[in-house]
Tab-separated table of C-alpha atoms in Angstrom:
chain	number	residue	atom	x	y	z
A	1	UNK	CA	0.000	0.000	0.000
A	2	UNK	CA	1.491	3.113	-0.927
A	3	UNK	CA	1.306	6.765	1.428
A	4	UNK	CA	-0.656	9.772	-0.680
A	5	UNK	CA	-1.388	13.095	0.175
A	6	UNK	CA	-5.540	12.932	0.655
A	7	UNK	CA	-5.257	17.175	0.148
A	8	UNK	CA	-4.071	17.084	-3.134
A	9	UNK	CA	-6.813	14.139	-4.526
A	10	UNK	CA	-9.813	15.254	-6.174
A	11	UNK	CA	-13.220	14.094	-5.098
A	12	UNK	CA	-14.348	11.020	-6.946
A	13	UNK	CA	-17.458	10.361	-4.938
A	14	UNK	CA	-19.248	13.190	-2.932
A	15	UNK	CA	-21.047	11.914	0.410
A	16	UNK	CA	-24.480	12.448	-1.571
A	17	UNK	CA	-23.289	9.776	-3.996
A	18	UNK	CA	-21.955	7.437	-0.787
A	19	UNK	CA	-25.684	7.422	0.702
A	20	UNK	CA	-26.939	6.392	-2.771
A	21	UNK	CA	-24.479	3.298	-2.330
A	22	UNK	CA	-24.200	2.748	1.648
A	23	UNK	CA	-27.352	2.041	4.308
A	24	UNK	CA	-25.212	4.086	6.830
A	25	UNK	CA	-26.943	7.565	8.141
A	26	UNK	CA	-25.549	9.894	10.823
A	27	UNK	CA	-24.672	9.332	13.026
A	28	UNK	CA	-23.136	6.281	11.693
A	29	UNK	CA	-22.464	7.047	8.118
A	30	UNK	CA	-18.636	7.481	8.683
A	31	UNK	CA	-17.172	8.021	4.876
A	32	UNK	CA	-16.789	11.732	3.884
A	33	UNK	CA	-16.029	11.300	0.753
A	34	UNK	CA	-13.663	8.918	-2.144
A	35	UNK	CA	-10.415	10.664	-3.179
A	36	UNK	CA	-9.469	7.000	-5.413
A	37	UNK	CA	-11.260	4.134	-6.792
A	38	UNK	CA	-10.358	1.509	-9.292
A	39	UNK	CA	-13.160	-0.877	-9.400
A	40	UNK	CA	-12.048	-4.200	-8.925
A	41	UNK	CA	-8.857	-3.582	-7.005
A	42	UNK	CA	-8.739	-0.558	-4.410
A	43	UNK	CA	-10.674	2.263	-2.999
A	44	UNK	CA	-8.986	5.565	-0.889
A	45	UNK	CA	-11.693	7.369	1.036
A	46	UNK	CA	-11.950	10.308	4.076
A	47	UNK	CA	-13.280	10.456	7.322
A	48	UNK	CA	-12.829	13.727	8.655
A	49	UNK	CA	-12.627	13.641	12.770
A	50	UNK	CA	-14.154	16.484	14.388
A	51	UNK	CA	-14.922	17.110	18.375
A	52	UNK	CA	-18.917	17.185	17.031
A	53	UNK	CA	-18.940	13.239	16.532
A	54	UNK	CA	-21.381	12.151	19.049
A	55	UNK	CA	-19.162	9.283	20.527
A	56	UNK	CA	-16.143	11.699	21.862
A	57	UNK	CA	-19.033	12.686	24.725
A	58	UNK	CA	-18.495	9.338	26.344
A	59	UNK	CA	-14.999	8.130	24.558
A	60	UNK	CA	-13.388	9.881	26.811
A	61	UNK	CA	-14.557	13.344	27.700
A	62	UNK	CA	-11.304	14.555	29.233
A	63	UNK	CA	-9.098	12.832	26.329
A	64	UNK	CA	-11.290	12.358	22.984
A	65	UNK	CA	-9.758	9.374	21.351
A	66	UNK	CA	-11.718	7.775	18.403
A	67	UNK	CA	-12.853	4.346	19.374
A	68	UNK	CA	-11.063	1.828	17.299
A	69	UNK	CA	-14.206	-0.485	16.482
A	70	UNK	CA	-15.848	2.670	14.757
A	71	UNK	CA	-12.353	3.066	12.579
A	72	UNK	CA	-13.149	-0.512	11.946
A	73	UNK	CA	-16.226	0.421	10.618
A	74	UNK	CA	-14.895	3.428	8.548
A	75	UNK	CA	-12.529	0.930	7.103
A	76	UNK	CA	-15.741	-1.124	6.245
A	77	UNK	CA	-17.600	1.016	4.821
A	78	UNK	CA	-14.745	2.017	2.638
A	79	UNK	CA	-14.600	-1.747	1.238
A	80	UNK	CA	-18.822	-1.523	1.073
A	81	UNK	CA	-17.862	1.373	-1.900
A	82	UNK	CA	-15.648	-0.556	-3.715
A	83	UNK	CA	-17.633	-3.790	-3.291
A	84	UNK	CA	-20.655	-2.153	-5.161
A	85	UNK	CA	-18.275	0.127	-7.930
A	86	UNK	CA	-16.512	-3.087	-8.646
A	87	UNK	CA	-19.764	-5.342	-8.891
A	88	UNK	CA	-20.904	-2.048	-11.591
A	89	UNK	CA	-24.751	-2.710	-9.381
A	90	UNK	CA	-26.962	0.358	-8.977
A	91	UNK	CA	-27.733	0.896	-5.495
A	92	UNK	CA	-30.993	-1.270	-4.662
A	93	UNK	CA	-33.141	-0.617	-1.595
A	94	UNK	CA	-32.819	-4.460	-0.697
A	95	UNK	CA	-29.060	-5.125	-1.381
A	96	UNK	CA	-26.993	-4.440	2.111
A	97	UNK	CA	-23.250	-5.070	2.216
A	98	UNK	CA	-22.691	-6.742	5.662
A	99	UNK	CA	-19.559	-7.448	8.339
A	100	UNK	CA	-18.826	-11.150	8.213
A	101	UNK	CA	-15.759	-11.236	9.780
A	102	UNK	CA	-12.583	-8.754	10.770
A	103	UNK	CA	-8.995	-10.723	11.341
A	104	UNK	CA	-5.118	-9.364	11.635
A	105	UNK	CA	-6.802	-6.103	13.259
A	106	UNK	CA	-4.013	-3.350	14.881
A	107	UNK	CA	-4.189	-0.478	16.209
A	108	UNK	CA	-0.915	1.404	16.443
A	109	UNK	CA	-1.717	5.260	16.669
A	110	UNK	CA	-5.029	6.877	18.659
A	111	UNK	CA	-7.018	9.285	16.542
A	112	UNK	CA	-7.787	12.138	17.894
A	113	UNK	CA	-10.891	15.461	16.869
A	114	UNK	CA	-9.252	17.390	14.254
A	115	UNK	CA	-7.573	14.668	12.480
A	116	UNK	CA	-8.295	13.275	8.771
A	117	UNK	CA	-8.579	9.539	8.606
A	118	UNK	CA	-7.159	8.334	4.981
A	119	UNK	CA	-9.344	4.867	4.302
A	120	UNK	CA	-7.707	2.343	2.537
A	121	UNK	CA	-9.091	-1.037	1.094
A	122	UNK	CA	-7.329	-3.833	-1.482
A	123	UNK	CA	-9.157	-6.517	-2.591
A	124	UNK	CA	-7.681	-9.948	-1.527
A	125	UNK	CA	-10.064	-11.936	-2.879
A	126	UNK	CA	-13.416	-12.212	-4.167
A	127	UNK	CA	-15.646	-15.131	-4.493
A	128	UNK	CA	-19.766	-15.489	-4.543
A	129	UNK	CA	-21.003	-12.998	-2.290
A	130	UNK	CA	-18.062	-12.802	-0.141
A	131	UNK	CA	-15.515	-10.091	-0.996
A	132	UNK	CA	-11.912	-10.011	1.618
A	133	UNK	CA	-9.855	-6.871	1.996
A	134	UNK	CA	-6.779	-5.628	2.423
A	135	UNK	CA	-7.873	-2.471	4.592
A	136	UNK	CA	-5.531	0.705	6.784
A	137	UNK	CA	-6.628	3.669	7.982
A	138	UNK	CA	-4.004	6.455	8.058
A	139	UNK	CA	-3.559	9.759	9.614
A	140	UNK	CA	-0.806	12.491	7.620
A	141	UNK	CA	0.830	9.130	6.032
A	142	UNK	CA	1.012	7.047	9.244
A	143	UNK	CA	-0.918	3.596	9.853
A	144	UNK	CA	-3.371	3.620	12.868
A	145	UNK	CA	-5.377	0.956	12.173
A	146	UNK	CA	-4.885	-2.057	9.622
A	147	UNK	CA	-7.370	-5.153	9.288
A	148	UNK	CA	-8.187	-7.910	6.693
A	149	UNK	CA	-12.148	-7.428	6.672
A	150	UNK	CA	-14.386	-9.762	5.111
A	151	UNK	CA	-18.243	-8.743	3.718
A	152	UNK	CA	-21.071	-9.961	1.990
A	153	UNK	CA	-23.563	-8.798	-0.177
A	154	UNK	CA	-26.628	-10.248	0.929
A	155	UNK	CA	-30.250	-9.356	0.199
A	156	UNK	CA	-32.611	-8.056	2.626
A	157	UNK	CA	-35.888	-9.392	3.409
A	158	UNK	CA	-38.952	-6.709	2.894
């Protein structure tokens, strides 16, 4: 995985166009927007951090720190993008791209209000409806979080 410079990306997808393609809402919807995507292969999207977030009232008031299972879910959410560019599907109202499993997860750096979390996700491997990622979050260049994430697109019952 190589280091970029999110400032100087342009915007490939705008958050409008991520809530056409993710279930997410606030105060979970945690992709900003796509600075990269190559369908098929890999996917560079921002989170931007700010001391608004509802979870730094509890996580920890005196010391915000970003909890790590929501940069998880960042990181997922990232992969849920470039599951759905790669499998060319417009968004459908009963097509949700689930969790199924999160393995070789670190956490090296805290991230902190003001901060811009850089999402990163590879594809590994694709097969049926299971899709496994590469995935790292990064903050100026450095690795806080890295996981291999595994999803499925699965069809909702109405």
């Amino acid at each position: 995985m190589t280091e970029s410079n999110s400032s100087e990306q342009k915007t490939v997808m705008d958050v409008n166009e991520i809530r056409k393609f993710l279930a997410h809402r606030y105060p979970f919807l945690l992709v900003d927007r796509v600075v990269q995507l190559e369908p098929g292969k890999s996917i560079t999207a921002i989170k931007n951090v700010t001391i608004n977030e509802p979870f730094f009232n509890g996580h920890f008031p005196e010391k915000p720190i970003m909890p790590g299972v929501l940069i998880v879910e960042a990181m997922a959410q990232a992969t849920g993008l470039l599951g759905f560019k790669t499998m060319d599907a417009e968004p459908q109202p009963d097509l949700l791209y689930v969790l199924a499993g999160i393995d070789k997860v670190k956490f090296k750096h805290q991230v902190v209000p003001g901060d811009q979390l850089e999402l990163y996700a590879e594809i590994i491997r694709h097969k049926g409806p299971m899709w496994i990622y590469k995935t790292e979050a990064r903050v100026n260049g450095v690795v806080v979080t890295s996981a291999e994430i595994k999803c499925v697109a699965t069809k909702t019952e109405k």
